[in-house]
Amino acid sequence: MSDTETPETSQAAAQATAPENPHAAPVRQLARSMTRASLLFTPPFILVCIVLFTVLNGLHGFLGALVGGVLAMIASLSTLGMMKVSAGQDPSLVMLIALGGYAAKVILLFLALTLLKGVTVLHPLSLGITMIVAILVAAAAEFAAFRKARIPTIIPASH
């Protein structure tokens, strides 16, 4: 190792020369497609919830639905972000990232909702229903994008 080279730069150079996992590019393409679909379909449903709960519950409904929509979008997009980040990794590491990320996301959502429980300015039903609607719409949009994607699910190893 030279004087200008650090362990991080030498590791990055080694990774740059190593061939990329053949599954990485299709997984990243799929993640982009699913993200696009989620961002296209979920915000309009969140907006409908915000308007509906504003009409039904006033400012408290507006704030509850807004916070619920933001939390749901963060949760949904974090999953797709983990998918992009782990695309080129070893399958066992991908599973670890997926399961660990899911557990962390559930714990963080639980903590956020626990902390928000005592906030009286948020209408709890507006928050909860908006979260449920947004998460279900995002999941449906991601599933539809997955089904529509022309990405091979089995990529033969090149010899």
CSV table of N, CA and C in Angstrom, one decimal:
chain,number,residue,atom,x,y,z
A,1,MET,N,0.9,-1.2,0.0
A,1,MET,CA,0.0,0.0,0.0
A,1,MET,C,0.9,1.2,0.0
A,2,SER,N,0.6,2.2,-0.8
A,2,SER,CA,1.4,3.4,-0.9
A,2,SER,C,1.0,4.4,0.2
A,3,ASP,N,1.8,5.5,0.2
A,3,ASP,CA,1.5,6.5,1.3
A,3,ASP,C,0.2,7.2,1.0
A,4,THR,N,-0.2,7.3,-0.2
A,4,THR,CA,-1.5,8.0,-0.6
A,4,THR,C,-2.7,7.1,-0.5
A,5,GLU,N,-2.5,5.8,-0.4
A,5,GLU,CA,-3.5,4.9,-0.5
A,5,GLU,C,-4.0,4.5,0.9
A,6,THR,N,-5.3,4.6,1.2
A,6,THR,CA,-5.8,4.2,2.5
A,6,THR,C,-6.4,2.8,2.3
A,7,PRO,N,-6.7,2.1,3.4
A,7,PRO,CA,-7.4,0.8,3.3
A,7,PRO,C,-8.8,1.0,2.5
A,8,GLU,N,-9.5,2.1,2.7
A,8,GLU,CA,-10.7,2.3,2.1
A,8,GLU,C,-10.6,2.4,0.6
A,9,THR,N,-9.5,3.2,0.1
A,9,THR,CA,-9.3,3.4,-1.3
A,9,THR,C,-8.8,2.1,-2.0
A,10,SER,N,-8.0,1.4,-1.3
A,10,SER,CA,-7.5,0.1,-1.9
A,10,SER,C,-8.7,-0.9,-2.0
A,11,GLN,N,-9.6,-0.9,-1.0
A,11,GLN,CA,-10.7,-1.8,-1.0
A,11,GLN,C,-11.7,-1.4,-2.1
A,12,ALA,N,-11.9,-0.1,-2.3
A,12,ALA,CA,-12.8,0.4,-3.4
A,12,ALA,C,-12.2,0.1,-4.7
A,13,ALA,N,-10.8,0.2,-4.9
A,13,ALA,CA,-10.2,-0.2,-6.1
A,13,ALA,C,-10.4,-1.7,-6.4
A,14,ALA,N,-10.2,-2.5,-5.4
A,14,ALA,CA,-10.4,-3.9,-5.6
A,14,ALA,C,-11.8,-4.3,-6.0
A,15,GLN,N,-12.8,-3.6,-5.4
A,15,GLN,CA,-14.2,-3.8,-5.7
A,15,GLN,C,-14.5,-3.3,-7.1
A,16,ALA,N,-13.8,-2.3,-7.6
A,16,ALA,CA,-14.1,-1.7,-8.9
A,16,ALA,C,-13.6,-2.7,-10.0
A,17,THR,N,-12.5,-3.4,-9.7
A,17,THR,CA,-12.0,-4.4,-10.7
A,17,THR,C,-12.7,-5.7,-10.6
A,18,ALA,N,-13.3,-6.0,-9.5
A,18,ALA,CA,-14.0,-7.3,-9.4
A,18,ALA,C,-15.3,-7.3,-10.3
A,19,PRO,N,-15.6,-8.4,-10.9
A,19,PRO,CA,-16.8,-8.4,-11.7
A,19,PRO,C,-18.1,-8.3,-10.8
A,20,GLU,N,-19.1,-7.5,-11.3
A,20,GLU,CA,-20.3,-7.3,-10.6
A,20,GLU,C,-21.2,-8.5,-10.6
A,21,ASN,N,-21.9,-8.8,-9.6
A,21,ASN,CA,-22.8,-9.9,-9.5
A,21,ASN,C,-23.8,-9.7,-10.7
A,22,PRO,N,-24.1,-10.7,-11.5
A,22,PRO,CA,-25.0,-10.6,-12.6
A,22,PRO,C,-26.4,-10.3,-12.2
A,23,HIS,N,-26.8,-10.5,-11.0
A,23,HIS,CA,-28.1,-10.2,-10.5
A,23,HIS,C,-28.3,-8.8,-10.1
A,24,ALA,N,-27.2,-8.0,-9.9
A,24,ALA,CA,-27.3,-6.7,-9.4
A,24,ALA,C,-28.1,-5.7,-10.4
A,25,ALA,N,-27.7,-5.7,-11.6
A,25,ALA,CA,-28.3,-4.8,-12.6
A,25,ALA,C,-29.8,-5.0,-12.7
A,26,PRO,N,-30.3,-6.3,-12.9
A,26,PRO,CA,-31.8,-6.5,-12.9
A,26,PRO,C,-32.5,-6.1,-11.6
A,27,VAL,N,-31.9,-6.4,-10.5
A,27,VAL,CA,-32.5,-6.0,-9.2
A,27,VAL,C,-32.6,-4.5,-9.1
A,28,ARG,N,-31.5,-3.8,-9.5
A,28,ARG,CA,-31.6,-2.3,-9.4
A,28,ARG,C,-32.6,-1.8,-10.4
A,29,GLN,N,-32.7,-2.4,-11.5
A,29,GLN,CA,-33.7,-1.9,-12.5
A,29,GLN,C,-35.1,-2.2,-11.9
A,30,LEU,N,-35.3,-3.3,-11.3
A,30,LEU,CA,-36.6,-3.6,-10.7
A,30,LEU,C,-36.9,-2.7,-9.6
A,31,ALA,N,-35.9,-2.4,-8.8
A,31,ALA,CA,-36.1,-1.4,-7.6
A,31,ALA,C,-36.5,0.0,-8.2
A,32,ARG,N,-35.9,0.4,-9.3
A,32,ARG,CA,-36.2,1.7,-9.8
A,32,ARG,C,-37.6,1.7,-10.4
A,33,SER,N,-38.0,0.6,-11.0
A,33,SER,CA,-39.4,0.5,-11.5
A,33,SER,C,-40.4,0.5,-10.4
A,34,MET,N,-40.1,-0.2,-9.3
A,34,MET,CA,-41.0,-0.3,-8.2
A,34,MET,C,-41.1,1.1,-7.5
A,35,THR,N,-40.0,1.8,-7.4
A,35,THR,CA,-40.0,3.1,-6.7
A,35,THR,C,-40.8,4.1,-7.5
A,36,ARG,N,-40.6,4.0,-8.9
A,36,ARG,CA,-41.4,4.9,-9.7
A,36,ARG,C,-42.9,4.7,-9.6
A,37,ALA,N,-43.3,3.4,-9.6
A,37,ALA,CA,-44.7,3.1,-9.4
A,37,ALA,C,-45.2,3.5,-8.1
A,38,SER,N,-44.5,3.3,-7.0
A,38,SER,CA,-44.9,3.7,-5.7
A,38,SER,C,-45.0,5.2,-5.6
A,39,LEU,N,-44.1,6.0,-6.2
A,39,LEU,CA,-44.2,7.4,-6.1
A,39,LEU,C,-45.2,8.0,-7.0
A,40,LEU,N,-45.6,7.2,-8.0
A,40,LEU,CA,-46.7,7.7,-8.9
A,40,LEU,C,-48.1,7.5,-8.3
A,41,PHE,N,-48.3,6.3,-7.7
A,41,PHE,CA,-49.7,6.0,-7.2
A,41,PHE,C,-49.9,6.3,-5.7
A,42,THR,N,-49.0,6.3,-4.9
A,42,THR,CA,-49.2,6.4,-3.4
A,42,THR,C,-49.6,7.9,-3.1
A,43,PRO,N,-48.8,8.9,-3.5
A,43,PRO,CA,-49.1,10.3,-3.1
A,43,PRO,C,-50.5,10.7,-3.4
A,44,PRO,N,-51.1,10.4,-4.5
A,44,PRO,CA,-52.5,10.8,-4.7
A,44,PRO,C,-53.5,10.2,-3.7
A,45,PHE,N,-53.3,9.0,-3.3
A,45,PHE,CA,-54.1,8.4,-2.2
A,45,PHE,C,-53.9,9.1,-0.9
A,46,ILE,N,-52.6,9.4,-0.6
A,46,ILE,CA,-52.3,10.2,0.6
A,46,ILE,C,-53.1,11.5,0.6
A,47,LEU,N,-53.0,12.2,-0.6
A,47,LEU,CA,-53.7,13.5,-0.7
A,47,LEU,C,-55.2,13.4,-0.5
A,48,VAL,N,-55.8,12.3,-1.0
A,48,VAL,CA,-57.2,12.1,-0.8
A,48,VAL,C,-57.5,11.9,0.7
A,49,CYS,N,-56.7,11.1,1.4
A,49,CYS,CA,-56.8,10.9,2.8
A,49,CYS,C,-56.7,12.3,3.6
A,50,ILE,N,-55.7,13.0,3.2
A,50,ILE,CA,-55.5,14.3,3.8
A,50,ILE,C,-56.7,15.2,3.7
A,51,VAL,N,-57.2,15.3,2.4
A,51,VAL,CA,-58.4,16.1,2.2
A,51,VAL,C,-59.6,15.6,3.0
A,52,LEU,N,-59.8,14.3,2.9
A,52,LEU,CA,-61.0,13.7,3.6
A,52,LEU,C,-60.9,13.9,5.1
A,53,PHE,N,-59.8,13.7,5.7
A,53,PHE,CA,-59.7,13.8,7.1
A,53,PHE,C,-59.6,15.3,7.6
A,54,THR,N,-59.2,16.1,6.7
A,54,THR,CA,-59.3,17.6,7.0
A,54,THR,C,-60.8,18.0,7.1
A,55,VAL,N,-61.5,17.5,6.1
A,55,VAL,CA,-63.0,17.8,6.1
A,55,VAL,C,-63.7,17.2,7.3
A,56,LEU,N,-63.3,16.0,7.6
A,56,LEU,CA,-64.0,15.3,8.7
A,56,LEU,C,-63.6,15.8,10.1
A,57,ASN,N,-62.2,16.0,10.2
A,57,ASN,CA,-61.7,16.3,11.6
A,57,ASN,C,-60.9,17.6,11.7
A,58,GLY,N,-61.0,18.4,10.7
A,58,GLY,CA,-60.3,19.7,10.8
A,58,GLY,C,-58.8,19.7,10.8
A,59,LEU,N,-58.2,20.6,11.5
A,59,LEU,CA,-56.7,20.7,11.5
A,59,LEU,C,-56.1,19.4,12.1
A,60,HIS,N,-56.7,18.9,13.1
A,60,HIS,CA,-56.2,17.6,13.7
A,60,HIS,C,-56.2,16.5,12.7
A,61,GLY,N,-57.2,16.4,11.9
A,61,GLY,CA,-57.3,15.4,10.9
A,61,GLY,C,-56.3,15.6,9.8
A,62,PHE,N,-56.1,16.9,9.4
A,62,PHE,CA,-55.1,17.2,8.4
A,62,PHE,C,-53.7,16.8,8.9
A,63,LEU,N,-53.3,17.2,10.1
A,63,LEU,CA,-52.0,16.9,10.6
A,63,LEU,C,-51.8,15.4,10.8
A,64,GLY,N,-52.8,14.7,11.3
A,64,GLY,CA,-52.7,13.2,11.5
A,64,GLY,C,-52.5,12.5,10.2
A,65,ALA,N,-53.3,12.9,9.2
A,65,ALA,CA,-53.2,12.3,7.9
A,65,ALA,C,-51.8,12.6,7.2
A,66,LEU,N,-51.4,13.8,7.4
A,66,LEU,CA,-50.1,14.2,6.8
A,66,LEU,C,-48.9,13.4,7.4
A,67,VAL,N,-48.9,13.3,8.8
A,67,VAL,CA,-47.9,12.6,9.4
A,67,VAL,C,-48.0,11.1,9.1
A,68,GLY,N,-49.2,10.5,9.0
A,68,GLY,CA,-49.4,9.1,8.6
A,68,GLY,C,-48.9,8.9,7.2
A,69,GLY,N,-49.1,9.8,6.3
A,69,GLY,CA,-48.7,9.6,4.9
A,69,GLY,C,-47.2,9.7,4.8
A,70,VAL,N,-46.6,10.6,5.5
A,70,VAL,CA,-45.1,10.8,5.5
A,70,VAL,C,-44.4,9.5,6.1
A,71,LEU,N,-44.9,9.0,7.2
A,71,LEU,CA,-44.4,7.8,7.8
A,71,LEU,C,-44.5,6.6,6.9
A,72,ALA,N,-45.6,6.5,6.3
A,72,ALA,CA,-45.9,5.4,5.3
A,72,ALA,C,-44.9,5.4,4.1
A,73,MET,N,-44.8,6.6,3.6
A,73,MET,CA,-43.9,6.8,2.4
A,73,MET,C,-42.4,6.5,2.8
A,74,ILE,N,-42.0,7.0,3.9
A,74,ILE,CA,-40.6,6.7,4.4
A,74,ILE,C,-40.4,5.2,4.6
A,75,ALA,N,-41.4,4.5,5.2
A,75,ALA,CA,-41.3,3.1,5.4
A,75,ALA,C,-41.3,2.3,4.0
A,76,SER,N,-42.1,2.7,3.1
A,76,SER,CA,-42.2,2.1,1.8
A,76,SER,C,-40.9,2.3,1.0
A,77,LEU,N,-40.4,3.5,1.0
A,77,LEU,CA,-39.2,3.8,0.2
A,77,LEU,C,-38.0,3.3,0.8
A,78,SER,N,-38.0,3.1,2.1
A,78,SER,CA,-36.8,2.5,2.8
A,78,SER,C,-36.6,1.1,2.3
A,79,THR,N,-37.7,0.4,2.2
A,79,THR,CA,-37.6,-1.0,1.7
A,79,THR,C,-36.9,-1.1,0.3
A,80,LEU,N,-37.4,-0.2,-0.6
A,80,LEU,CA,-36.9,-0.1,-2.0
A,80,LEU,C,-35.4,0.3,-1.9
A,81,GLY,N,-35.1,1.2,-1.0
A,81,GLY,CA,-33.7,1.7,-0.9
A,81,GLY,C,-32.8,0.5,-0.5
A,82,MET,N,-33.3,-0.3,0.5
A,82,MET,CA,-32.5,-1.5,0.9
A,82,MET,C,-32.3,-2.4,-0.3
A,83,MET,N,-33.3,-2.5,-1.1
A,83,MET,CA,-33.2,-3.4,-2.3
A,83,MET,C,-32.2,-2.9,-3.2
A,84,LYS,N,-32.1,-1.6,-3.5
A,84,LYS,CA,-31.1,-1.1,-4.3
A,84,LYS,C,-29.7,-1.3,-3.8
A,85,VAL,N,-29.5,-1.0,-2.5
A,85,VAL,CA,-28.2,-1.1,-1.8
A,85,VAL,C,-27.7,-2.5,-1.8
A,86,SER,N,-28.6,-3.5,-1.6
A,86,SER,CA,-28.1,-4.9,-1.4
A,86,SER,C,-28.1,-5.7,-2.7
A,87,ALA,N,-28.4,-5.0,-3.8
A,87,ALA,CA,-28.6,-5.7,-5.1
A,87,ALA,C,-27.4,-6.6,-5.5
A,88,GLY,N,-26.2,-6.1,-5.3
A,88,GLY,CA,-25.0,-6.9,-5.8
A,88,GLY,C,-24.4,-7.7,-4.7
A,89,GLN,N,-25.0,-7.9,-3.6
A,89,GLN,CA,-24.4,-8.6,-2.5
A,89,GLN,C,-24.7,-10.1,-2.6
A,90,ASP,N,-24.0,-10.8,-1.8
A,90,ASP,CA,-24.2,-12.3,-1.6
A,90,ASP,C,-25.7,-12.5,-1.2
A,91,PRO,N,-26.3,-13.6,-1.7
A,91,PRO,CA,-27.7,-13.8,-1.3
A,91,PRO,C,-28.0,-13.9,0.2
A,92,SER,N,-27.1,-14.5,0.9
A,92,SER,CA,-27.3,-14.6,2.4
A,92,SER,C,-27.2,-13.2,3.0
A,93,LEU,N,-26.4,-12.3,2.5
A,93,LEU,CA,-26.3,-11.0,3.0
A,93,LEU,C,-27.6,-10.2,2.6
A,94,VAL,N,-28.1,-10.4,1.4
A,94,VAL,CA,-29.3,-9.8,1.0
A,94,VAL,C,-30.5,-10.2,2.0
A,95,MET,N,-30.5,-11.4,2.3
A,95,MET,CA,-31.6,-11.9,3.2
A,95,MET,C,-31.4,-11.2,4.6
A,96,LEU,N,-30.1,-11.1,5.1
A,96,LEU,CA,-29.9,-10.5,6.3
A,96,LEU,C,-30.3,-9.0,6.3
A,97,ILE,N,-30.0,-8.3,5.2
A,97,ILE,CA,-30.4,-6.9,5.1
A,97,ILE,C,-31.9,-6.8,5.0
A,98,ALA,N,-32.5,-7.7,4.3
A,98,ALA,CA,-34.0,-7.6,4.1
A,98,ALA,C,-34.7,-7.9,5.5
A,99,LEU,N,-34.3,-8.9,6.2
A,99,LEU,CA,-34.9,-9.2,7.4
A,99,LEU,C,-34.6,-8.2,8.5
A,100,GLY,N,-33.3,-7.9,8.6
A,100,GLY,CA,-32.9,-6.9,9.5
A,100,GLY,C,-33.5,-5.5,9.3
A,101,GLY,N,-33.6,-5.1,8.0
A,101,GLY,CA,-34.2,-3.9,7.6
A,101,GLY,C,-35.7,-3.9,8.0
A,102,TYR,N,-36.4,-5.0,7.7
A,102,TYR,CA,-37.8,-5.1,8.0
A,102,TYR,C,-38.0,-5.0,9.5
A,103,ALA,N,-37.2,-5.7,10.3
A,103,ALA,CA,-37.3,-5.6,11.8
A,103,ALA,C,-37.1,-4.2,12.3
A,104,ALA,N,-36.0,-3.6,11.7
A,104,ALA,CA,-35.7,-2.2,12.2
A,104,ALA,C,-36.8,-1.3,11.8
A,105,LYS,N,-37.4,-1.4,10.6
A,105,LYS,CA,-38.5,-0.6,10.1
A,105,LYS,C,-39.7,-0.7,11.0
A,106,VAL,N,-40.1,-1.9,11.4
A,106,VAL,CA,-41.2,-2.2,12.3
A,106,VAL,C,-41.0,-1.6,13.6
A,107,ILE,N,-39.8,-1.8,14.2
A,107,ILE,CA,-39.4,-1.2,15.5
A,107,ILE,C,-39.5,0.3,15.4
A,108,LEU,N,-38.9,0.9,14.4
A,108,LEU,CA,-38.9,2.4,14.3
A,108,LEU,C,-40.3,2.9,14.1
A,109,LEU,N,-41.2,2.3,13.3
A,109,LEU,CA,-42.6,2.7,13.2
A,109,LEU,C,-43.3,2.6,14.5
A,110,PHE,N,-43.0,1.5,15.2
A,110,PHE,CA,-43.7,1.3,16.5
A,110,PHE,C,-43.2,2.4,17.5
A,111,LEU,N,-41.9,2.7,17.5
A,111,LEU,CA,-41.4,3.8,18.4
A,111,LEU,C,-42.0,5.2,18.0
A,112,ALA,N,-42.1,5.4,16.7
A,112,ALA,CA,-42.7,6.7,16.2
A,112,ALA,C,-44.1,6.8,16.6
A,113,LEU,N,-44.9,5.8,16.4
A,113,LEU,CA,-46.3,5.8,16.8
A,113,LEU,C,-46.5,5.9,18.3
A,114,THR,N,-45.6,5.2,19.1
A,114,THR,CA,-45.6,5.3,20.5
A,114,THR,C,-45.4,6.8,21.0
A,115,LEU,N,-44.3,7.4,20.4
A,115,LEU,CA,-44.0,8.8,20.7
A,115,LEU,C,-45.1,9.8,20.3
A,116,LEU,N,-45.8,9.4,19.2
A,116,LEU,CA,-46.9,10.3,18.7
A,116,LEU,C,-48.2,10.1,19.4
A,117,LYS,N,-48.3,9.0,20.2
A,117,LYS,CA,-49.5,8.7,20.9
A,117,LYS,C,-50.0,9.8,21.8
A,118,GLY,N,-49.1,10.5,22.5
A,118,GLY,CA,-49.6,11.6,23.4
A,118,GLY,C,-49.7,12.9,22.7
A,119,VAL,N,-49.4,13.0,21.4
A,119,VAL,CA,-49.5,14.3,20.7
A,119,VAL,C,-51.0,14.6,20.4
A,120,THR,N,-51.6,15.5,21.1
A,120,THR,CA,-53.0,15.7,20.9
A,120,THR,C,-53.4,16.5,19.7
A,121,VAL,N,-52.4,17.1,19.0
A,121,VAL,CA,-52.7,17.9,17.8
A,121,VAL,C,-53.0,16.9,16.6
A,122,LEU,N,-52.6,15.7,16.7
A,122,LEU,CA,-52.8,14.7,15.7
A,122,LEU,C,-54.0,13.8,15.9
A,123,HIS,N,-54.9,13.7,14.9
A,123,HIS,CA,-56.0,12.8,15.1
A,123,HIS,C,-55.6,11.4,14.8
A,124,PRO,N,-55.6,10.5,15.9
A,124,PRO,CA,-55.0,9.2,15.7
A,124,PRO,C,-55.7,8.3,14.6
A,125,LEU,N,-57.0,8.4,14.5
A,125,LEU,CA,-57.6,7.6,13.5
A,125,LEU,C,-57.2,8.0,12.1
A,126,SER,N,-57.1,9.3,11.9
A,126,SER,CA,-56.7,9.9,10.6
A,126,SER,C,-55.3,9.4,10.3
A,127,LEU,N,-54.4,9.5,11.3
A,127,LEU,CA,-53.0,9.0,11.1
A,127,LEU,C,-53.0,7.5,10.7
A,128,GLY,N,-53.7,6.7,11.5
A,128,GLY,CA,-53.7,5.3,11.3
A,128,GLY,C,-54.3,4.8,10.0
A,129,ILE,N,-55.4,5.4,9.6
A,129,ILE,CA,-56.0,5.0,8.3
A,129,ILE,C,-55.2,5.4,7.2
A,130,THR,N,-54.6,6.6,7.2
A,130,THR,CA,-53.8,7.1,6.1
A,130,THR,C,-52.6,6.2,6.0
A,131,MET,N,-52.0,5.8,7.1
A,131,MET,CA,-50.8,4.9,7.0
A,131,MET,C,-51.2,3.6,6.4
A,132,ILE,N,-52.3,3.0,6.8
A,132,ILE,CA,-52.7,1.7,6.2
A,132,ILE,C,-53.0,1.9,4.7
A,133,VAL,N,-53.7,2.9,4.3
A,133,VAL,CA,-54.0,3.1,2.9
A,133,VAL,C,-52.8,3.3,2.1
A,134,ALA,N,-51.9,4.1,2.6
A,134,ALA,CA,-50.6,4.4,1.9
A,134,ALA,C,-49.7,3.2,1.8
A,135,ILE,N,-49.6,2.4,2.8
A,135,ILE,CA,-48.8,1.2,2.8
A,135,ILE,C,-49.4,0.2,1.8
A,136,LEU,N,-50.7,0.0,1.9
A,136,LEU,CA,-51.3,-1.0,1.0
A,136,LEU,C,-51.2,-0.6,-0.5
A,137,VAL,N,-51.5,0.7,-0.8
A,137,VAL,CA,-51.4,1.2,-2.1
A,137,VAL,C,-49.9,1.1,-2.6
A,138,ALA,N,-48.9,1.4,-1.8
A,138,ALA,CA,-47.5,1.3,-2.2
A,138,ALA,C,-47.2,-0.1,-2.5
A,139,ALA,N,-47.6,-1.0,-1.6
A,139,ALA,CA,-47.4,-2.5,-1.8
A,139,ALA,C,-48.0,-3.0,-3.1
A,140,ALA,N,-49.2,-2.5,-3.4
A,140,ALA,CA,-49.9,-3.0,-4.6
A,140,ALA,C,-49.2,-2.4,-5.9
A,141,ALA,N,-48.8,-1.1,-5.8
A,141,ALA,CA,-48.1,-0.5,-6.9
A,141,ALA,C,-46.8,-1.2,-7.2
A,142,GLU,N,-46.1,-1.5,-6.1
A,142,GLU,CA,-44.8,-2.2,-6.2
A,142,GLU,C,-45.0,-3.6,-6.8
A,143,PHE,N,-46.0,-4.3,-6.3
A,143,PHE,CA,-46.3,-5.6,-6.9
A,143,PHE,C,-46.7,-5.6,-8.4
A,144,ALA,N,-47.5,-4.6,-8.7
A,144,ALA,CA,-47.9,-4.5,-10.1
A,144,ALA,C,-46.6,-4.2,-11.0
A,145,ALA,N,-45.7,-3.3,-10.5
A,145,ALA,CA,-44.5,-3.0,-11.2
A,145,ALA,C,-43.6,-4.2,-11.3
A,146,PHE,N,-43.6,-5.0,-10.3
A,146,PHE,CA,-42.8,-6.3,-10.3
A,146,PHE,C,-43.4,-7.2,-11.4
A,147,ARG,N,-44.7,-7.4,-11.4
A,147,ARG,CA,-45.3,-8.3,-12.4
A,147,ARG,C,-45.1,-7.8,-13.8
A,148,LYS,N,-45.1,-6.5,-14.0
A,148,LYS,CA,-45.0,-5.9,-15.3
A,148,LYS,C,-43.6,-5.9,-15.8
A,149,ALA,N,-42.6,-5.9,-14.9
A,149,ALA,CA,-41.2,-5.8,-15.3
A,149,ALA,C,-40.8,-7.0,-16.2
A,150,ARG,N,-40.0,-6.7,-17.2
A,150,ARG,CA,-39.5,-7.8,-18.1
A,150,ARG,C,-38.0,-8.1,-17.6
A,151,ILE,N,-37.9,-8.6,-16.4
A,151,ILE,CA,-36.6,-8.9,-15.8
A,151,ILE,C,-36.6,-10.4,-15.5
A,152,PRO,N,-35.6,-11.0,-16.0
A,152,PRO,CA,-35.5,-12.5,-15.7
A,152,PRO,C,-35.3,-12.7,-14.2
A,153,THR,N,-36.0,-13.7,-13.7
A,153,THR,CA,-35.8,-14.0,-12.3
A,153,THR,C,-34.7,-15.1,-12.1
A,154,ILE,N,-34.4,-15.8,-13.1
A,154,ILE,CA,-33.3,-16.7,-13.1
A,154,ILE,C,-32.3,-16.3,-14.1
A,155,ILE,N,-31.1,-16.0,-13.7
A,155,ILE,CA,-30.0,-15.5,-14.6
A,155,ILE,C,-28.9,-16.6,-14.5
A,156,PRO,N,-28.8,-17.3,-15.7
A,156,PRO,CA,-27.8,-18.4,-15.7
A,156,PRO,C,-26.4,-17.9,-15.5
A,157,ALA,N,-25.6,-18.7,-14.8
A,157,ALA,CA,-24.2,-18.3,-14.5
A,157,ALA,C,-23.4,-18.4,-15.8
A,158,SER,N,-22.6,-17.4,-16.0
A,158,SER,CA,-21.7,-17.4,-17.2
A,158,SER,C,-20.4,-18.2,-16.9
A,159,HIS,N,-20.0,-19.0,-17.8
A,159,HIS,CA,-18.8,-19.8,-17.5
A,159,HIS,C,-17.7,-19.3,-18.4
